[in-house]
Amino acid sequence: MSLWRIAWRSIQQRALASSLTGVSMALGVMLVVAVLVAHGVINQSFLNNSGLGYNIVVGAKGGRLDLVLNSVYYLSRPVENIPYAYYQQFTEGKFKPYVDKAIPLCLGDMYRDFRVIGTTPAMFNDLDYGGKKYEFADGRNFEPDEYYGAVVGSIVARDAGLKVGDKFQPSHGAGPEAHVHDPFTVRGVLKPTGTPNDRGLFINMEGFYLIPEHAKPLDDAPAARPHDDHAEEHAEKHHDHDHHEEPAADAKHADDHEGTDGGVRVSEPKHAEESAEHHDEHADSHDKDHEHDDAHQHDHDHHAHTPLPLAQREVTAILVLSAGTFPELTALELMKPINKDSVAQAVLPIREMSSLFSTFVDPLQLVLLSLTVMIVIVSGIGILVSIYNSMSDRRHEIAVIRALGAGRRTVMFIVLLESILLSLAGGLAGWIVGHGLIAALSPWIATQTGVSIGFWQFVSYELVIIPGLIALASLVGYLPAVAAYRTDVAKALTTTP
Amino acid sequence: MLLLQDVHKTFREPDGSALPILSIKEFRVAAAEQAVLMGRSGSGKTTLLHIIAGISRPDSGVVRIDGHDITSLSEAGRDRFRADKIGYVFQTFNLLPGFSALENVMLGMSFAGGRPDAARARRLLERVQLKHRLTHRPAMLSVGEQQRVAVARALANRPKLLLADEPTANVDSGHQQQIVDLIRQTCQEENVALLLVTHASEVAEQFNRVDRLEDFNCVEATV
Ligand SMILES: Nc1ncnc2c1ncn2[C@@H]1O[C@H](COP(=O)(O)OP(=O)(O)O)[C@@H](O)[C@H]1O
Ligand SMILES: [Mg+2]
């Protein structure tokens, strides 16, 4: 009979004490697994976004972390804005040589509990996440000329019940007195990405600017409104809310912007012209494809909206992917002049998050981990007490085993095995229950964090659990094992049990 | 087979006084011989068997079994020697309560060099008429059955010498004879020398060779 079997039998003999100590060990290991996996999830949801698709975030000077939390994770308090002209430096100005991609973000609005992000279609057309292209579970990206077009993240779609064709109204700030204005129409629902984008509503920046409170008041250039009566008239109409059709950019009106931007070179007309062409094609195809698409039934003479003059525009952040063979080096070159300027700051989101983690999250995790490891150690001491208590009863049995020819080392080893078996059995049970719980909770975790984890998802630290348990078991088993080693066989045999 | 020469054992009482138990000039058991040693309670029978089995050491003297002086062996060497060459039947059976009858017998083979032989364990249990009790725990067996399991266990590893310490003392009178017969027969079949110690004359009388511990144990003289 193997020594394992002998050890296991003796565990079975003390079934109650064994299962109690085993359960406490299981609980301890379960908690360790939970903390480790939680750590992994948090890390993954924040740090492993190395595939953000961009490497620099540019925003107003201020808290670097705030900027990252806002523009990458859509968390934290809203930050200040920077002029639109500054954004143009990235698309066509002095920073352009350093830039591969630059996506503007306008933050500050909410829909229910979700952030509304004003941006351009490039957000999903040009950016990758984790090396993958954004895909749509339903619908498509909004077009540049669909001023009131929107794309929603998978979690938003599910929780807010938004689907393609639905309309929603972003609210400015948290106040309930939010103004009523034109609604945005959902054009597409993103497939789950495991990124913060799952929790965002992305609206066309042009529409965002047309929400009344989003126009930056022009103190020095009050005349910088579109000097087109037509447009003015329609801007008023817009305020009256006498129409809710999907607006579209119109080449004629876009032309009228030239020179209204207070000095910044305007690229809008060209852009708008392209859009207009695009739009026409689009409208045609939509007439064929979507019979329900009343949004495109608009009257081309009825010019719904005029883009906000550039001077009144602001962006909250610019997501930048630096250009070049070594984008990291380019990034550093690009960041230097930006950070020297008084307008904006450029930060590396990964670096900010790493430093947040190493100063705040990691120590917290360490404390939690220490506590749970402590529970495991206490469970180990429970095993020690349980086995040690049984030793007085078992002295006789050990003497019998010795009388059958087992050496001192053998009986010592049997007791050690007992401790190891109990720890490992408890630990394994705890590990399975832990992972089972995580698997059961994984839909919820995915909702909360965008990270989906399955039963078989391990954290590499977990590999330490098994050798750790064996070491702990040997340590706590040592005392009773020595008692077994020291058993006086002749004496124990002559004292009746 | 077994030779004891000038074996002395003295216990130290808790109050510090010396308590001589054994002082044996010479005692022999031949190979495959069946010997009985009679002695009243407290005369040192169990102490002597512990010494022969190598469980405890004499203060002085030689214990030679199958050509080996076990007093010259280390404790680990004696453990190993016991596992290989000696079977032991206890007065109180000493079956392990957590193990089935079969497992108890297998345990008798677990500490010697070779692999445990389940087939032999089964055969032995069959031999002691416990074929249908293989998986029973000791608590589910009668005392007579328990002692039969103990006999099977003692013979499991094909010992050269079987030591039986008052094997019938805790068995109900109806089964005492059965146990003695079983021990004697199986030892004969297995060609194992037997040294049985008892205080019961009705058991001792059945043997051809009966020694009285008091006759050659000289402790009284030394006190
Ligand atoms: N470890 C010990 N320390 C002191 N005295 C002992 C010890 N073991 C046995 N004795 C004493 O030795 C005597 C013989 O014991 P034992 O060999 O068990 O006798 P028997 O088996 O013949 O009844 C008894 O008086 C017993 O009290
Ligand atoms: Mg005795």
PDB file of N, CA and C in Angstrom, chain A residues 1-3 5-7 9-10 12-13 396-408 410 414 485 489-491 493-494 496-497, chain B residues 46 50 55-56 75-76 79-80 82-83 86 88 90 92 94-100 103-104 106-112 116 137 153:
ATOM      1  N   MET A   1       0.835  -1.193   0.000  1.00  0.00           N
ATOM      2  CA  MET A   1       0.000   0.000   0.000  1.00  0.00           C
ATOM      3  C   MET A   1       0.869   1.242   0.000  1.00  0.00           C
ATOM      4  N   SER A   2       0.523   2.175  -0.845  1.00  0.00           N
ATOM      5  CA  SER A   2       1.381   3.353  -0.952  1.00  0.00           C
ATOM      6  C   SER A   2       1.210   4.245   0.272  1.00  0.00           C
ATOM      7  N   LEU A   3       2.223   5.024   0.525  1.00  0.00           N
ATOM      8  CA  LEU A   3       2.172   5.923   1.678  1.00  0.00           C
ATOM      9  C   LEU A   3       1.070   6.959   1.499  1.00  0.00           C
ATOM     10  N   ARG A   5      -1.777   6.456   0.145  1.00  0.00           N
ATOM     11  CA  ARG A   5      -3.020   5.806   0.509  1.00  0.00           C
ATOM     12  C   ARG A   5      -3.155   5.765   2.023  1.00  0.00           C
ATOM     13  N   ILE A   6      -2.047   5.444   2.682  1.00  0.00           N
ATOM     14  CA  ILE A   6      -2.071   5.372   4.146  1.00  0.00           C
ATOM     15  C   ILE A   6      -2.421   6.745   4.713  1.00  0.00           C
ATOM     16  N   ALA A   7      -1.789   7.781   4.139  1.00  0.00           N
ATOM     17  CA  ALA A   7      -2.056   9.142   4.611  1.00  0.00           C
ATOM     18  C   ALA A   7      -3.518   9.518   4.356  1.00  0.00           C
ATOM     19  N   ARG A   9      -6.092   7.530   4.084  1.00  0.00           N
ATOM     20  CA  ARG A   9      -6.970   6.814   5.010  1.00  0.00           C
ATOM     21  C   ARG A   9      -7.068   7.532   6.349  1.00  0.00           C
ATOM     22  N   SER A  10      -5.946   8.041   6.780  1.00  0.00           N
ATOM     23  CA  SER A  10      -5.973   8.665   8.091  1.00  0.00           C
ATOM     24  C   SER A  10      -6.705  10.007   8.032  1.00  0.00           C
ATOM     25  N   GLN A  12      -9.304  10.389   6.065  1.00  0.00           N
ATOM     26  CA  GLN A  12     -10.705   9.937   6.045  1.00  0.00           C
ATOM     27  C   GLN A  12     -11.195   9.597   7.443  1.00  0.00           C
ATOM     28  N   GLN A  13     -10.280   9.042   8.232  1.00  0.00           N
ATOM     29  CA  GLN A  13     -10.667   8.631   9.578  1.00  0.00           C
ATOM     30  C   GLN A  13     -11.120   9.816  10.413  1.00  0.00           C
ATOM     31  N   HIS A 396      -0.739   5.226  18.988  1.00  0.00           N
ATOM     32  CA  HIS A 396      -0.838   3.772  18.972  1.00  0.00           C
ATOM     33  C   HIS A 396      -0.767   3.220  17.541  1.00  0.00           C
ATOM     34  N   GLU A 397      -1.522   3.866  16.638  1.00  0.00           N
ATOM     35  CA  GLU A 397      -1.508   3.416  15.241  1.00  0.00           C
ATOM     36  C   GLU A 397      -0.125   3.539  14.629  1.00  0.00           C
ATOM     37  N   ILE A 398       0.521   4.635  14.959  1.00  0.00           N
ATOM     38  CA  ILE A 398       1.871   4.831  14.423  1.00  0.00           C
ATOM     39  C   ILE A 398       2.795   3.737  14.947  1.00  0.00           C
ATOM     40  N   ALA A 399       2.611   3.385  16.234  1.00  0.00           N
ATOM     41  CA  ALA A 399       3.433   2.314  16.809  1.00  0.00           C
ATOM     42  C   ALA A 399       3.173   0.996  16.074  1.00  0.00           C
ATOM     43  N   VAL A 400       1.905   0.737  15.730  1.00  0.00           N
ATOM     44  CA  VAL A 400       1.586  -0.497  15.014  1.00  0.00           C
ATOM     45  C   VAL A 400       2.264  -0.497  13.644  1.00  0.00           C
ATOM     46  N   ILE A 401       2.176   0.639  12.966  1.00  0.00           N
ATOM     47  CA  ILE A 401       2.812   0.724  11.650  1.00  0.00           C
ATOM     48  C   ILE A 401       4.323   0.521  11.778  1.00  0.00           C
ATOM     49  N   ARG A 402       4.878   1.107  12.829  1.00  0.00           N
ATOM     50  CA  ARG A 402       6.308   0.891  13.073  1.00  0.00           C
ATOM     51  C   ARG A 402       6.577  -0.583  13.336  1.00  0.00           C
ATOM     52  N   ALA A 403       5.723  -1.238  14.147  1.00  0.00           N
ATOM     53  CA  ALA A 403       5.922  -2.654  14.466  1.00  0.00           C
ATOM     54  C   ALA A 403       5.840  -3.513  13.211  1.00  0.00           C
ATOM     55  N   LEU A 404       5.097  -3.029  12.216  1.00  0.00           N
ATOM     56  CA  LEU A 404       5.007  -3.776  10.952  1.00  0.00           C
ATOM     57  C   LEU A 404       6.245  -3.533  10.092  1.00  0.00           C
ATOM     58  N   GLY A 405       7.161  -2.718  10.579  1.00  0.00           N
ATOM     59  CA  GLY A 405       8.432  -2.552   9.876  1.00  0.00           C
ATOM     60  C   GLY A 405       8.668  -1.177   9.280  1.00  0.00           C
ATOM     61  N   ALA A 406       7.716  -0.215   9.509  1.00  0.00           N
ATOM     62  CA  ALA A 406       7.942   1.127   8.975  1.00  0.00           C
ATOM     63  C   ALA A 406       8.985   1.846   9.814  1.00  0.00           C
ATOM     64  N   GLY A 407       9.880   2.568   9.159  1.00  0.00           N
ATOM     65  CA  GLY A 407      10.908   3.308   9.887  1.00  0.00           C
ATOM     66  C   GLY A 407      10.360   4.622  10.423  1.00  0.00           C
ATOM     67  N   ARG A 408      11.157   5.265  11.252  1.00  0.00           N
ATOM     68  CA  ARG A 408      10.765   6.569  11.792  1.00  0.00           C
ATOM     69  C   ARG A 408      10.485   7.566  10.674  1.00  0.00           C
ATOM     70  N   THR A 410       9.619   6.975   7.702  1.00  0.00           N
ATOM     71  CA  THR A 410       8.412   6.624   6.947  1.00  0.00           C
ATOM     72  C   THR A 410       7.163   7.175   7.631  1.00  0.00           C
ATOM     73  N   ILE A 414       4.565   9.966   6.293  1.00  0.00           N
ATOM     74  CA  ILE A 414       3.121   9.744   6.162  1.00  0.00           C
ATOM     75  C   ILE A 414       2.355  10.942   6.734  1.00  0.00           C
ATOM     76  N   TYR A 485       7.628  10.913  14.384  1.00  0.00           N
ATOM     77  CA  TYR A 485       9.008  10.414  14.319  1.00  0.00           C
ATOM     78  C   TYR A 485       9.472   9.963  15.697  1.00  0.00           C
ATOM     79  N   VAL A 489       7.761   3.298  20.288  1.00  0.00           N
ATOM     80  CA  VAL A 489       6.920   2.202  19.805  1.00  0.00           C
ATOM     81  C   VAL A 489       6.569   1.237  20.928  1.00  0.00           C
ATOM     82  N   ALA A 490       7.576   0.805  21.683  1.00  0.00           N
ATOM     83  CA  ALA A 490       7.334  -0.194  22.736  1.00  0.00           C
ATOM     84  C   ALA A 490       6.300   0.323  23.731  1.00  0.00           C
ATOM     85  N   LYS A 491       6.441   1.583  24.103  1.00  0.00           N
ATOM     86  CA  LYS A 491       5.539   2.174  25.091  1.00  0.00           C
ATOM     87  C   LYS A 491       4.133   2.307  24.512  1.00  0.00           C
ATOM     88  N   LEU A 493       2.789   0.648  22.166  1.00  0.00           N
ATOM     89  CA  LEU A 493       2.146  -0.641  21.917  1.00  0.00           C
ATOM     90  C   LEU A 493       1.578  -1.243  23.191  1.00  0.00           C
ATOM     91  N   THR A 494       2.224  -0.968  24.313  1.00  0.00           N
ATOM     92  CA  THR A 494       1.767  -1.597  25.554  1.00  0.00           C
ATOM     93  C   THR A 494       0.674  -0.793  26.243  1.00  0.00           C
ATOM     94  N   THR A 496      -2.871   0.458  25.972  1.00  0.00           N
ATOM     95  CA  THR A 496      -4.022   0.165  25.116  1.00  0.00           C
ATOM     96  C   THR A 496      -4.682   1.473  24.689  1.00  0.00           C
ATOM     97  N   PRO A 497      -5.087   1.560  23.449  1.00  0.00           N
ATOM     98  CA  PRO A 497      -5.663   2.803  22.926  1.00  0.00           C
ATOM     99  C   PRO A 497      -6.987   3.138  23.612  1.00  0.00           C
TER     100      PRO A 497
ATOM    101  N   THR B  46       6.173  -9.620  27.014  1.00  0.00           N
ATOM    102  CA  THR B  46       6.052  -8.620  25.953  1.00  0.00           C
ATOM    103  C   THR B  46       7.386  -7.899  25.747  1.00  0.00           C
ATOM    104  N   HIS B  50       9.429  -7.683  22.243  1.00  0.00           N
ATOM    105  CA  HIS B  50       9.857  -6.396  21.665  1.00  0.00           C
ATOM    106  C   HIS B  50      11.346  -6.416  21.355  1.00  0.00           C
ATOM    107  N   ILE B  55      12.131  -3.955  18.305  1.00  0.00           N
ATOM    108  CA  ILE B  55      11.401  -2.732  18.637  1.00  0.00           C
ATOM    109  C   ILE B  55      12.121  -2.009  19.766  1.00  0.00           C
ATOM    110  N   SER B  56      12.601  -2.767  20.725  1.00  0.00           N
ATOM    111  CA  SER B  56      13.467  -2.148  21.739  1.00  0.00           C
ATOM    112  C   SER B  56      14.764  -2.959  21.839  1.00  0.00           C
ATOM    113  N   GLU B  75      18.728   1.417  14.352  1.00  0.00           N
ATOM    114  CA  GLU B  75      17.272   1.314  14.488  1.00  0.00           C
ATOM    115  C   GLU B  75      16.614   1.121  13.119  1.00  0.00           C
ATOM    116  N   ALA B  76      17.069   1.905  12.152  1.00  0.00           N
ATOM    117  CA  ALA B  76      16.484   1.782  10.815  1.00  0.00           C
ATOM    118  C   ALA B  76      16.736   0.384  10.261  1.00  0.00           C
ATOM    119  N   ASP B  79      14.297  -1.897  11.864  1.00  0.00           N
ATOM    120  CA  ASP B  79      12.955  -1.701  11.275  1.00  0.00           C
ATOM    121  C   ASP B  79      12.852  -2.502   9.990  1.00  0.00           C
ATOM    122  N   ARG B  80      13.872  -2.359   9.177  1.00  0.00           N
ATOM    123  CA  ARG B  80      13.878  -3.030   7.892  1.00  0.00           C
ATOM    124  C   ARG B  80      13.905  -4.557   8.071  1.00  0.00           C
ATOM    125  N   ARG B  82      12.809  -6.198  10.626  1.00  0.00           N
ATOM    126  CA  ARG B  82      11.497  -6.599  11.130  1.00  0.00           C
ATOM    127  C   ARG B  82      10.494  -6.698   9.979  1.00  0.00           C
ATOM    128  N   ALA B  83      10.559  -5.712   9.100  1.00  0.00           N
ATOM    129  CA  ALA B  83       9.637  -5.719   7.964  1.00  0.00           C
ATOM    130  C   ALA B  83       9.848  -6.967   7.097  1.00  0.00           C
ATOM    131  N   ILE B  86      10.206 -10.741  10.274  1.00  0.00           N
ATOM    132  CA  ILE B  86       9.461 -11.052  11.494  1.00  0.00           C
ATOM    133  C   ILE B  86       7.989 -10.693  11.347  1.00  0.00           C
ATOM    134  N   TYR B  88       4.364 -10.363  13.570  1.00  0.00           N
ATOM    135  CA  TYR B  88       4.033 -10.086  14.972  1.00  0.00           C
ATOM    136  C   TYR B  88       2.515 -10.119  15.126  1.00  0.00           C
ATOM    137  N   PHE B  90      -0.350  -9.397  17.896  1.00  0.00           N
ATOM    138  CA  PHE B  90      -0.442  -8.717  19.193  1.00  0.00           C
ATOM    139  C   PHE B  90      -1.587  -9.281  20.032  1.00  0.00           C
ATOM    140  N   THR B  92      -3.665  -7.425  21.568  1.00  0.00           N
ATOM    141  CA  THR B  92      -4.867  -6.611  21.301  1.00  0.00           C
ATOM    142  C   THR B  92      -5.098  -6.415  19.803  1.00  0.00           C
ATOM    143  N   ASN B  94      -4.442  -5.005  17.308  1.00  0.00           N
ATOM    144  CA  ASN B  94      -3.810  -3.824  16.706  1.00  0.00           C
ATOM    145  C   ASN B  94      -4.030  -3.699  15.209  1.00  0.00           C
ATOM    146  N   LEU B  95      -5.257  -3.974  14.779  1.00  0.00           N
ATOM    147  CA  LEU B  95      -5.569  -3.662  13.378  1.00  0.00           C
ATOM    148  C   LEU B  95      -5.789  -2.155  13.290  1.00  0.00           C
ATOM    149  N   LEU B  96      -5.474  -1.580  12.133  1.00  0.00           N
ATOM    150  CA  LEU B  96      -5.717  -0.149  11.986  1.00  0.00           C
ATOM    151  C   LEU B  96      -7.187   0.069  11.627  1.00  0.00           C
ATOM    152  N   PRO B  97      -7.902   0.853  12.437  1.00  0.00           N
ATOM    153  CA  PRO B  97      -9.353   0.962  12.287  1.00  0.00           C
ATOM    154  C   PRO B  97      -9.788   1.574  10.953  1.00  0.00           C
ATOM    155  N   GLY B  98      -8.951   2.399  10.362  1.00  0.00           N
ATOM    156  CA  GLY B  98      -9.353   3.074   9.128  1.00  0.00           C
ATOM    157  C   GLY B  98      -9.190   2.213   7.884  1.00  0.00           C
ATOM    158  N   PHE B  99      -8.598   1.043   8.046  1.00  0.00           N
ATOM    159  CA  PHE B  99      -8.277   0.220   6.873  1.00  0.00           C
ATOM    160  C   PHE B  99      -9.129  -1.043   6.860  1.00  0.00           C
ATOM    161  N   SER B 100      -9.480  -1.494   5.666  1.00  0.00           N
ATOM    162  CA  SER B 100     -10.247  -2.731   5.530  1.00  0.00           C
ATOM    163  C   SER B 100      -9.359  -3.913   5.907  1.00  0.00           C
ATOM    164  N   GLU B 103      -6.723  -4.316   3.393  1.00  0.00           N
ATOM    165  CA  GLU B 103      -5.708  -3.262   3.492  1.00  0.00           C
ATOM    166  C   GLU B 103      -4.804  -3.483   4.701  1.00  0.00           C
ATOM    167  N   ASN B 104      -5.384  -3.972   5.796  1.00  0.00           N
ATOM    168  CA  ASN B 104      -4.565  -4.267   6.965  1.00  0.00           C
ATOM    169  C   ASN B 104      -3.523  -5.326   6.629  1.00  0.00           C
ATOM    170  N   MET B 106      -2.375  -5.970   3.609  1.00  0.00           N
ATOM    171  CA  MET B 106      -1.434  -5.348   2.657  1.00  0.00           C
ATOM    172  C   MET B 106      -0.428  -4.464   3.397  1.00  0.00           C
ATOM    173  N   LEU B 107      -0.906  -3.871   4.467  1.00  0.00           N
ATOM    174  CA  LEU B 107      -0.028  -3.007   5.254  1.00  0.00           C
ATOM    175  C   LEU B 107       1.178  -3.793   5.770  1.00  0.00           C
ATOM    176  N   GLY B 108       0.934  -5.109   6.032  1.00  0.00           N
ATOM    177  CA  GLY B 108       2.023  -5.956   6.509  1.00  0.00           C
ATOM    178  C   GLY B 108       3.119  -6.135   5.474  1.00  0.00           C
ATOM    179  N   MET B 109       2.826  -5.783   4.201  1.00  0.00           N
ATOM    180  CA  MET B 109       3.844  -5.952   3.154  1.00  0.00           C
ATOM    181  C   MET B 109       4.393  -4.609   2.681  1.00  0.00           C
ATOM    182  N   SER B 110       3.892  -3.528   3.247  1.00  0.00           N
ATOM    183  CA  SER B 110       4.174  -2.220   2.649  1.00  0.00           C
ATOM    184  C   SER B 110       5.550  -1.666   2.966  1.00  0.00           C
ATOM    185  N   PHE B 111       6.196  -2.194   3.987  1.00  0.00           N
ATOM    186  CA  PHE B 111       7.416  -1.525   4.439  1.00  0.00           C
ATOM    187  C   PHE B 111       8.681  -2.311   4.146  1.00  0.00           C
ATOM    188  N   ALA B 112       8.516  -3.479   3.501  1.00  0.00           N
ATOM    189  CA  ALA B 112       9.690  -4.221   3.057  1.00  0.00           C
ATOM    190  C   ALA B 112      10.022  -3.743   1.646  1.00  0.00           C
ATOM    191  N   PRO B 116       3.775  -4.612  -2.717  1.00  0.00           N
ATOM    192  CA  PRO B 116       2.694  -5.321  -2.024  1.00  0.00           C
ATOM    193  C   PRO B 116       1.977  -6.257  -2.993  1.00  0.00           C
ATOM    194  N   ARG B 137     -14.195  -3.211   7.667  1.00  0.00           N
ATOM    195  CA  ARG B 137     -13.319  -2.532   8.612  1.00  0.00           C
ATOM    196  C   ARG B 137     -13.249  -3.368   9.889  1.00  0.00           C
ATOM    197  N   ARG B 153      -2.041 -10.834   8.505  1.00  0.00           N
ATOM    198  CA  ARG B 153      -1.147  -9.699   8.327  1.00  0.00           C
ATOM    199  C   ARG B 153       0.279 -10.043   8.756  1.00  0.00           C
TER     200      ARG B 153
END
